[in-house]
XYZ file of C-alpha atoms in Angstrom:
573
model
C -80.835 311.178 5.853
C -83.836 313.350 5.025
C -85.717 315.644 7.349
C -88.922 317.177 6.019
C -92.244 318.469 7.212
C -95.361 316.347 6.825
C -96.682 318.589 4.106
C -93.574 318.213 1.967
C -92.219 314.841 3.033
C -90.577 312.617 0.453
C -90.647 308.858 1.002
C -87.649 306.694 0.217
C -89.574 305.061 -2.646
C -90.270 308.472 -4.185
C -86.620 309.440 -3.694
C -85.579 306.221 -5.448
C -87.756 307.217 -8.418
C -86.132 310.662 -8.472
C -82.676 309.092 -8.377
C -83.641 306.732 -11.198
C -84.690 309.722 -13.287
C -81.465 311.536 -12.494
C -79.444 308.463 -13.394
C -81.125 308.120 -16.769
C -81.523 311.800 -17.631
C -78.259 313.520 -16.488
C -77.756 314.921 -19.067
C -78.582 313.288 -22.399
C -75.223 314.115 -23.970
C -73.472 312.048 -21.309
C -74.851 308.912 -22.938
C -72.599 309.496 -25.903
C -69.914 308.075 -23.641
C -71.885 305.038 -22.445
C -70.230 301.764 -23.426
C -72.635 299.766 -25.619
C -74.029 296.693 -23.930
C -73.057 294.489 -26.837
C -69.598 295.997 -27.229
C -66.677 293.768 -28.027
C -65.068 294.660 -24.732
C -67.972 293.381 -22.670
C -69.091 290.354 -24.637
C -66.191 288.948 -26.635
C -65.078 286.565 -23.935
C -61.744 288.353 -23.590
C -60.327 289.842 -20.433
C -60.643 293.577 -21.117
C -61.549 295.095 -17.733
C -61.832 298.694 -18.934
C -65.419 298.992 -17.709
C -64.409 297.708 -14.276
C -61.478 300.119 -13.986
C -63.610 303.089 -15.056
C -66.295 302.302 -12.455
C -63.720 301.929 -9.682
C -61.712 305.026 -10.649
C -64.813 307.207 -10.882
C -65.801 306.076 -7.387
C -62.464 306.825 -5.705
C -61.867 310.081 -7.596
C -65.311 311.445 -6.740
C -65.432 310.001 -3.215
C -62.027 309.290 -1.667
C -60.202 312.168 -3.397
C -62.851 314.649 -2.268
C -62.614 313.369 1.293
C -58.838 313.865 1.310
C -59.138 317.313 -0.249
C -61.555 318.438 2.455
C -59.377 317.080 5.272
C -56.678 319.551 4.246
C -58.595 322.402 2.602
C -59.223 324.390 5.810
C -55.551 324.664 6.764
C -54.115 326.906 4.015
C -56.700 329.749 3.997
C -57.409 329.667 7.750
C -56.231 333.242 8.447
C -58.019 334.595 5.357
C -61.284 332.990 6.471
C -60.920 334.430 9.973
C -60.212 337.913 8.613
C -63.206 337.822 6.234
C -65.794 336.306 8.544
C -64.759 337.107 12.109
C -63.067 340.500 11.972
C -59.510 341.616 11.335
C -57.345 342.951 14.127
C -54.165 344.990 13.899
C -51.036 344.170 15.824
C -48.517 346.948 16.395
C -46.587 348.727 19.138
C -47.987 349.784 22.464
C -47.006 351.294 25.782
C -46.607 348.964 28.765
C -46.293 349.947 32.422
C -43.101 349.029 34.275
C -43.572 347.292 37.607
C -41.392 347.809 40.676
C -38.846 345.276 39.412
C -38.619 346.927 36.004
C -40.596 344.211 34.170
C -43.311 344.986 31.621
C -46.924 344.640 32.667
C -49.207 342.132 30.974
C -51.366 344.715 29.155
C -50.561 347.942 27.271
C -51.652 351.271 28.709
C -55.198 351.783 27.474
C -54.742 355.511 26.753
C -51.729 354.969 24.484
C -52.775 352.381 21.888
C -50.564 353.533 18.984
C -47.305 354.784 20.480
C -44.470 353.827 18.138
C -41.573 354.441 20.562
C -40.712 355.629 24.078
C -39.580 358.915 22.560
C -43.167 359.689 21.566
C -44.111 359.857 25.240
C -41.244 361.831 26.767
C -43.270 363.067 29.725
C -43.365 359.591 31.204
C -40.371 357.983 29.571
C -38.935 356.803 32.860
C -42.184 355.139 33.881
C -43.116 353.266 30.711
C -41.464 351.144 28.048
C -42.503 349.871 24.621
C -42.929 346.316 23.433
C -43.641 345.510 19.782
C -46.331 343.201 18.373
C -48.810 343.662 21.191
C -52.485 342.780 21.077
C -54.508 345.161 23.203
C -57.405 343.925 25.305
C -60.070 344.607 22.660
C -58.056 342.826 19.990
C -57.229 339.993 22.374
C -60.928 339.376 22.884
C -61.467 339.525 19.125
C -58.641 337.033 18.614
C -60.207 334.593 21.056
C -63.601 335.017 19.379
C -62.076 334.438 15.944
C -60.401 331.237 17.086
C -63.524 329.949 18.835
C -65.808 330.598 15.857
C -63.373 329.186 13.328
C -62.641 326.100 15.449
C -66.382 325.567 15.775
C -66.835 325.643 11.983
C -63.875 323.309 11.465
C -65.043 320.839 14.130
C -68.464 320.515 12.499
C -66.758 318.631 9.651
C -66.143 315.767 12.081
C -69.679 315.967 13.449
C -71.034 315.727 9.902
C -68.671 312.802 9.297
C -70.056 310.897 12.282
C -73.651 311.467 11.078
C -72.632 310.420 7.558
C -71.026 307.244 8.903
C -74.220 306.263 10.705
C -76.066 306.924 7.425
C -73.980 304.498 5.332
C -76.103 301.463 6.217
C -79.531 302.966 5.358
C -78.242 304.710 2.219
C -76.525 301.704 0.618
C -79.303 299.310 1.642
C -82.083 301.513 0.294
C -80.473 302.968 -2.821
C -77.587 300.637 -3.572
C -73.900 301.424 -3.971
C -74.193 303.394 -7.211
C -77.237 305.505 -6.372
C -75.757 305.985 -2.904
C -72.832 307.687 -4.624
C -75.269 309.857 -6.583
C -76.908 310.973 -3.322
C -73.459 311.864 -2.031
C -72.496 313.875 -5.126
C -75.635 315.999 -4.691
C -74.622 316.682 -1.066
C -71.147 317.711 -2.257
C -72.576 320.153 -4.809
C -74.760 321.736 -2.124
C -71.730 322.222 0.129
C -69.737 323.790 -2.722
C -72.445 326.366 -3.430
C -72.469 327.307 0.257
C -68.652 327.661 0.352
C -68.872 330.230 -2.442
C -71.762 331.935 -0.632
C -69.787 332.062 2.616
C -67.028 334.059 0.928
C -69.280 336.216 -1.260
C -71.670 337.198 1.531
C -69.134 336.991 4.413
C -71.511 334.510 6.016
C -70.468 332.412 8.997
C -73.775 330.512 8.725
C -73.016 329.473 5.141
C -69.598 328.202 6.197
C -71.045 326.259 9.134
C -73.718 324.553 7.004
C -71.182 323.864 4.237
C -68.812 322.206 6.707
C -71.647 320.039 8.068
C -72.653 318.989 4.542
C -69.114 318.237 3.383
C -68.595 316.264 6.607
C -71.792 314.326 5.869
C -70.454 313.675 2.366
C -67.104 312.503 3.741
C -68.696 310.185 6.287
C -70.738 308.533 3.552
C -67.742 308.390 1.203
C -65.533 306.607 3.757
C -68.176 303.869 3.966
C -69.482 303.624 0.406
C -66.228 303.868 -1.567
C -64.296 300.981 0.056
C -67.418 298.798 0.047
C -68.136 299.461 -3.639
C -64.627 298.938 -4.992
C -64.038 295.769 -2.922
C -67.378 294.255 -3.954
C -66.650 295.094 -7.597
C -63.192 293.474 -7.531
C -62.267 289.840 -8.246
C -60.594 288.235 -5.233
C -57.146 288.252 -6.854
C -57.324 292.052 -7.308
C -59.098 293.102 -4.103
C -55.873 294.044 -2.322
C -54.398 296.590 -4.699
C -57.812 297.857 -5.768
C -58.644 298.423 -2.099
C -55.521 300.573 -1.707
C -56.928 302.953 -4.354
C -59.238 304.312 -1.646
C -56.326 305.362 0.576
C -54.229 306.466 -2.415
C -56.845 308.945 -3.615
C -57.303 310.253 -0.052
C -53.570 311.001 0.150
C -53.591 312.588 -3.310
C -56.544 314.761 -2.276
C -54.641 315.939 0.814
C -51.554 316.714 -1.278
C -53.498 318.571 -3.995
C -55.168 320.771 -1.359
C -51.759 321.552 0.176
C -50.252 322.455 -3.201
C -53.173 324.664 -4.290
C -53.062 326.447 -0.912
C -49.529 327.622 -1.702
C -51.144 330.149 -4.069
C -51.909 333.428 -2.274
C -54.704 334.116 -4.797
C -56.410 330.847 -3.855
C -56.081 331.585 -0.143
C -57.622 335.043 -0.626
C -60.432 333.569 -2.751
C -60.997 330.747 -0.319
C -64.629 330.276 -1.333
C -63.532 329.099 -4.786
C -60.652 327.099 -3.287
C -62.963 325.147 -0.984
C -65.652 324.809 -3.666
C -63.192 322.993 -5.961
C -64.394 319.875 -4.157
C -67.352 319.999 -6.591
C -65.134 319.265 -9.628
C -64.874 315.476 -9.062
C -68.582 315.379 -8.127
C -69.493 317.010 -11.430
C -67.148 314.598 -13.244
C -68.866 311.588 -11.650
C -72.349 312.870 -12.548
C -71.276 313.657 -16.124
C -69.895 310.129 -16.567
C -72.602 308.324 -14.612
C -73.376 306.161 -17.642
C -69.946 304.528 -17.373
C -70.465 303.398 -13.780
C -72.213 300.141 -12.851
C -73.906 298.795 -9.764
C -72.117 296.203 -7.634
C -73.030 292.706 -8.904
C -72.891 291.370 -5.345
C -75.436 293.953 -4.238
C -77.701 293.093 -7.180
C -77.537 289.352 -6.512
C -77.395 289.149 -2.721
C -79.519 292.115 -1.658
C -81.788 292.819 -4.638
C -82.174 289.148 -5.586
C -81.663 290.034 -9.263
C -79.462 287.184 -10.511
C -80.005 288.018 -14.182
C -78.897 291.641 -13.898
C -76.009 290.643 -11.600
C -74.823 288.155 -14.223
C -75.073 290.733 -17.025
C -73.161 293.376 -15.083
C -70.548 290.862 -13.898
C -69.813 289.819 -17.483
C -69.508 293.458 -18.449
C -67.141 294.505 -15.671
C -65.031 291.343 -15.985
C -64.865 291.683 -19.773
C -65.506 287.960 -20.238
C -68.292 285.384 -20.418
C -66.396 283.074 -18.067
C -67.830 284.228 -14.745
C -69.521 281.020 -13.622
C -67.194 280.378 -10.682
C -67.836 283.841 -9.257
C -71.577 283.483 -9.849
C -71.555 280.107 -8.085
C -69.915 281.701 -5.038
C -72.566 284.427 -5.029
C -75.294 281.812 -5.430
C -74.037 279.813 -2.455
C -73.788 282.960 -0.346
C -77.235 284.054 -1.535
C -78.841 280.732 -0.590
C -77.331 280.999 2.867
C -78.472 284.616 3.236
C -82.112 283.766 2.409
C -82.552 282.699 6.014
C -80.889 285.889 7.276
C -82.066 289.474 7.361
C -79.698 292.352 6.737
C -78.183 293.221 10.080
C -78.787 296.577 11.687
C -75.998 298.289 13.597
C -77.710 297.258 16.837
C -77.912 293.600 15.786
C -74.231 293.686 14.879
C -73.336 293.997 18.570
C -75.348 290.942 19.609
C -74.715 288.525 16.710
C -72.237 285.845 17.781
C -71.173 284.965 14.227
C -69.698 288.444 13.591
C -68.271 289.052 17.083
C -64.559 288.840 16.249
C -65.033 290.617 12.928
C -66.518 293.595 14.769
C -63.863 293.482 17.514
C -61.096 293.353 14.909
C -62.419 296.220 12.793
C -63.058 298.327 15.910
C -59.514 297.643 17.141
C -57.965 298.458 13.756
C -59.942 301.686 13.291
C -59.177 302.857 16.832
C -55.487 302.058 16.434
C -55.351 303.701 13.000
C -56.400 307.035 14.494
C -55.007 306.721 18.034
C -51.570 305.822 16.684
C -51.269 309.537 15.928
C -51.577 309.898 12.163
C -54.005 312.817 12.283
C -51.978 314.448 15.043
C -48.964 314.307 12.727
C -50.890 315.635 9.711
C -52.868 318.292 11.590
C -49.874 319.571 13.512
C -46.838 318.989 11.264
C -46.218 322.755 11.155
C -46.283 322.936 14.943
C -43.996 319.905 15.270
C -41.449 321.379 12.889
C -41.711 324.860 14.424
C -40.967 323.337 17.817
C -37.935 321.764 16.142
C -36.721 325.237 15.181
C -37.973 325.700 11.607
C -39.785 328.825 10.391
C -43.487 328.685 9.541
C -42.752 329.009 5.810
C -40.194 326.191 5.913
C -42.542 324.038 7.999
C -45.322 324.482 5.423
C -43.023 323.369 2.603
C -41.861 320.355 4.615
C -45.513 319.447 5.243
C -46.141 319.387 1.478
C -43.139 317.084 1.050
C -44.531 314.830 3.796
C -47.834 314.719 1.873
C -45.956 313.745 -1.294
C -44.137 310.988 0.607
C -47.486 309.678 1.872
C -48.744 309.444 -1.728
C -45.545 307.757 -2.930
C -45.611 305.140 -0.173
C -49.268 304.373 -0.847
C -48.222 303.469 -4.391
C -45.653 301.134 -2.831
C -48.410 299.606 -0.677
C -50.508 299.027 -3.792
C -47.678 297.121 -5.460
C -47.065 294.978 -2.348
C -50.659 294.263 -1.325
C -51.099 291.103 -3.413
C -47.487 289.992 -2.884
C -46.841 290.492 0.814
C -50.492 290.338 1.894
C -52.686 292.572 4.090
C -51.677 291.109 7.453
C -47.953 291.251 6.751
C -48.119 294.895 5.706
C -50.045 295.733 8.880
C -47.478 293.975 11.079
C -44.472 295.577 9.379
C -46.190 298.965 9.169
C -47.022 299.161 12.861
C -43.562 297.857 13.750
C -41.995 300.740 11.816
C -44.370 303.229 13.475
C -43.413 302.043 16.977
C -39.737 302.647 16.263
C -40.151 306.111 14.771
C -42.682 307.324 17.372
C -40.129 306.577 20.100
C -37.313 308.190 18.106
C -39.456 311.288 17.416
C -40.188 311.717 21.128
C -36.468 311.441 21.915
C -35.539 313.873 19.112
C -38.058 316.541 20.166
C -36.884 316.217 23.769
C -33.238 316.603 22.711
C -33.414 319.698 20.485
C -31.026 321.522 22.804
C -28.226 319.116 21.892
C -27.680 320.679 18.475
C -29.350 321.943 15.308
C -28.795 318.567 13.645
C -31.469 317.054 15.929
C -34.091 319.163 14.126
C -33.352 317.281 10.931
C -33.571 313.978 12.793
C -37.158 314.938 13.765
C -37.994 315.362 10.062
C -36.580 311.907 9.296
C -38.604 310.448 12.162
C -41.856 311.927 10.819
C -40.987 310.601 7.351
C -40.259 307.136 8.755
C -43.551 307.192 10.653
C -45.431 308.101 7.452
C -43.722 305.237 5.583
C -44.914 302.760 8.210
C -48.473 304.106 8.200
C -48.826 304.296 4.419
C -47.771 300.731 3.594
C -50.356 299.024 5.794
C -52.212 300.736 8.684
C -53.528 303.437 6.328
C -55.224 301.380 3.580
C -55.739 297.882 5.028
C -58.446 298.570 7.692
C -60.716 299.976 4.970
C -60.229 296.785 2.928
C -60.849 294.570 5.946
C -64.016 296.498 6.858
C -65.567 294.973 3.726
C -63.707 291.641 3.549
C -64.322 290.561 7.159
C -68.132 290.745 7.087
C -70.635 288.515 5.338
C -73.044 290.213 2.933
C -75.905 290.580 5.429
C -73.590 292.338 7.901
C -71.363 294.216 5.446
C -73.237 297.522 5.290
C -73.668 297.676 9.073
C -70.038 296.634 9.622
C -68.696 299.241 7.210
C -70.906 301.889 8.787
C -69.726 300.992 12.302
C -66.090 301.040 11.193
C -66.565 304.535 9.782
C -68.280 305.778 12.944
C -65.420 304.517 15.124
C -62.853 306.102 12.800
C -64.615 309.489 12.799
C -65.148 309.520 16.573
C -61.449 308.775 17.115
C -60.534 311.496 14.609
C -62.611 313.954 16.648
C -60.977 312.850 19.907
C -57.448 313.210 18.522
C -58.191 316.610 16.955
C -59.818 317.871 20.158
C -57.446 316.541 22.771
C -54.049 316.230 21.094
C -53.210 319.933 21.675
C -54.134 319.493 25.367
C -52.113 316.277 25.677
C -49.186 317.824 23.835
C -49.250 320.829 26.187
C -49.247 318.523 29.232
C -46.877 315.810 28.038
C -44.785 317.578 25.425
C -42.880 315.171 23.147
C -43.824 312.251 25.393
C -47.279 312.217 23.774
C -45.615 310.249 20.958
C -44.791 307.498 23.470
C -48.555 307.025 23.852
C -48.846 306.717 20.059
C -46.003 304.172 20.129
C -47.872 302.069 22.721
C -51.041 302.091 20.597
C -48.987 301.020 17.562
C -47.398 298.243 19.610
C -50.837 296.931 20.612
C -51.923 296.944 16.949
C -48.697 295.158 15.968
C -49.386 292.343 18.455
C -53.101 292.123 17.589
C -52.394 291.726 13.865
C -49.676 289.177 14.622
C -51.922 287.001 16.811
C -55.565 287.538 15.739
C -56.243 288.870 12.257
C -56.232 286.479 9.273
C -54.469 286.905 5.968
C -57.195 287.628 3.392
C -54.981 287.838 0.298
C -56.474 285.755 -2.540
C -59.302 284.371 -0.382
C -62.997 284.407 -1.237
C -65.505 286.011 1.111
C -66.699 282.529 2.100
C -63.177 281.388 3.033
C -62.733 284.454 5.230
C -66.026 283.686 6.968
C -64.831 280.124 7.654
C -61.838 281.497 9.578
C -63.999 283.765 11.716
C -66.589 281.027 12.259
C -63.930 279.026 14.109
C -62.819 282.100 16.070
C -66.431 282.897 17.016
C -67.170 279.289 17.982
C -69.886 279.022 15.330
C -70.478 275.759 13.479
C -69.844 275.672 9.743
C -72.570 273.958 7.720
C -71.874 270.893 5.573
C -72.618 272.902 2.443
C -69.992 275.497 3.402
C -67.421 272.786 4.149
C -68.123 271.186 0.799
C -67.604 274.503 -0.974
C -64.322 274.985 0.880
C -63.136 271.491 -0.049
C -63.973 272.087 -3.704
C -61.991 275.341 -3.703
C -58.971 273.643 -2.141
C -59.054 270.940 -4.800
């Protein structure tokens, strides 16, 4: 999304030319690594998918990993950032007035800000008492200001994410999936420079703009990455390839948590937050190894020849006629359809249940409490009686468990299927949300209950990671036909980011009002998702995009053409 004055405006066609130049000129030495077009791997008729794997891995490392890293990167150095940018206050000991009942007053005596003991003020020893770790009125105001300014900067990440989500459709439609990633890498580099500037110049403005930009990057990444890797994948691999998106997000979160354990990194938080540029630089350096989505080339750019060439390259075989025939049939159908805008998506009858299903799954993914658990694990464990240091270490272990279980999801995706993993995952989450609420409400029973709360959080993470975490991002691409895919993916991202904002903003308020019972609400959301997946959503494992559309056509009450029925019959034979 570009905003420029009339005198310096850049049209999308001119920007496309610039991106073409960047793609072919960054930098010349990178082309040493380009795989020759006539290489044995691409043209021998074998099944070497190295080119395909490289394209997919570059996408998720540069996009999904960065997104995960930036979800977690603000937590570790939070106090260092506040001290550098918003002023440092000193806690200590102060003199408090005694009231008639002998209780301490709310505020320290203003004329005695640094009294270390009652003995230092013998003249009024019977009238005053000392209480350690006070914050006087001036410092209390500074503390509130620090929290407000820092929370503002942190929240802008979500605002940028919402804007980025709305931008997915125009970016991928105008520039394609590959050049859309290039646009996003440039945004990431700009944010990284500003992170360093925020620390070096103690600039709140730099931090605010950096957080907006990295949010914009993340919003685009959550739409482009799943769409690209699913479109690039053969139908028999779409499941486990789709999980790569969620896997790299969880790895990014874990890496940020581990790096934040270093006090040097927390003190040099500008460098720590700017490390997000490393995968962006890697993607740009290896841009010659990445290829455009064949489906985009064929169905949206109407370039059958280039789509065929790229498909043979990424499949590592000449035998791609069946896949090309499917694209051809879908292309012929799409000739009578224009690419849907987000507005059209809400009125088109033939994508009604696809949109309802993706909206329901994205809302449930966030409202089932996953971000509340990740954002506030330290607070949950502290309320269970653990120290802050111990809570931080447990949080890292929880992050590692999330990564491990996403690997499990990857191995099960093409065996158990998407729908089954969603049903089992939400079922597990219902059980452990209820148990966690009971455990946190029963801490007075004994110290052993604190450890039960840890097991409940771990069980909850297991349920989320095997299905509700990765599957909605796969479905956001699989459920929609080509003309609606970009708008559908964009809308799914917007819903996800808005729900993330709501949970981050209101969970502390709900937790303060409801206490542990807030997890009963999360259990009810998970139960709704469990029933919805059981009754409504289809199993998409091993099915072509056309077969998935046939299922939703019946659900939407839309007639299926004779040509589509014939294609379905041929596939069944």
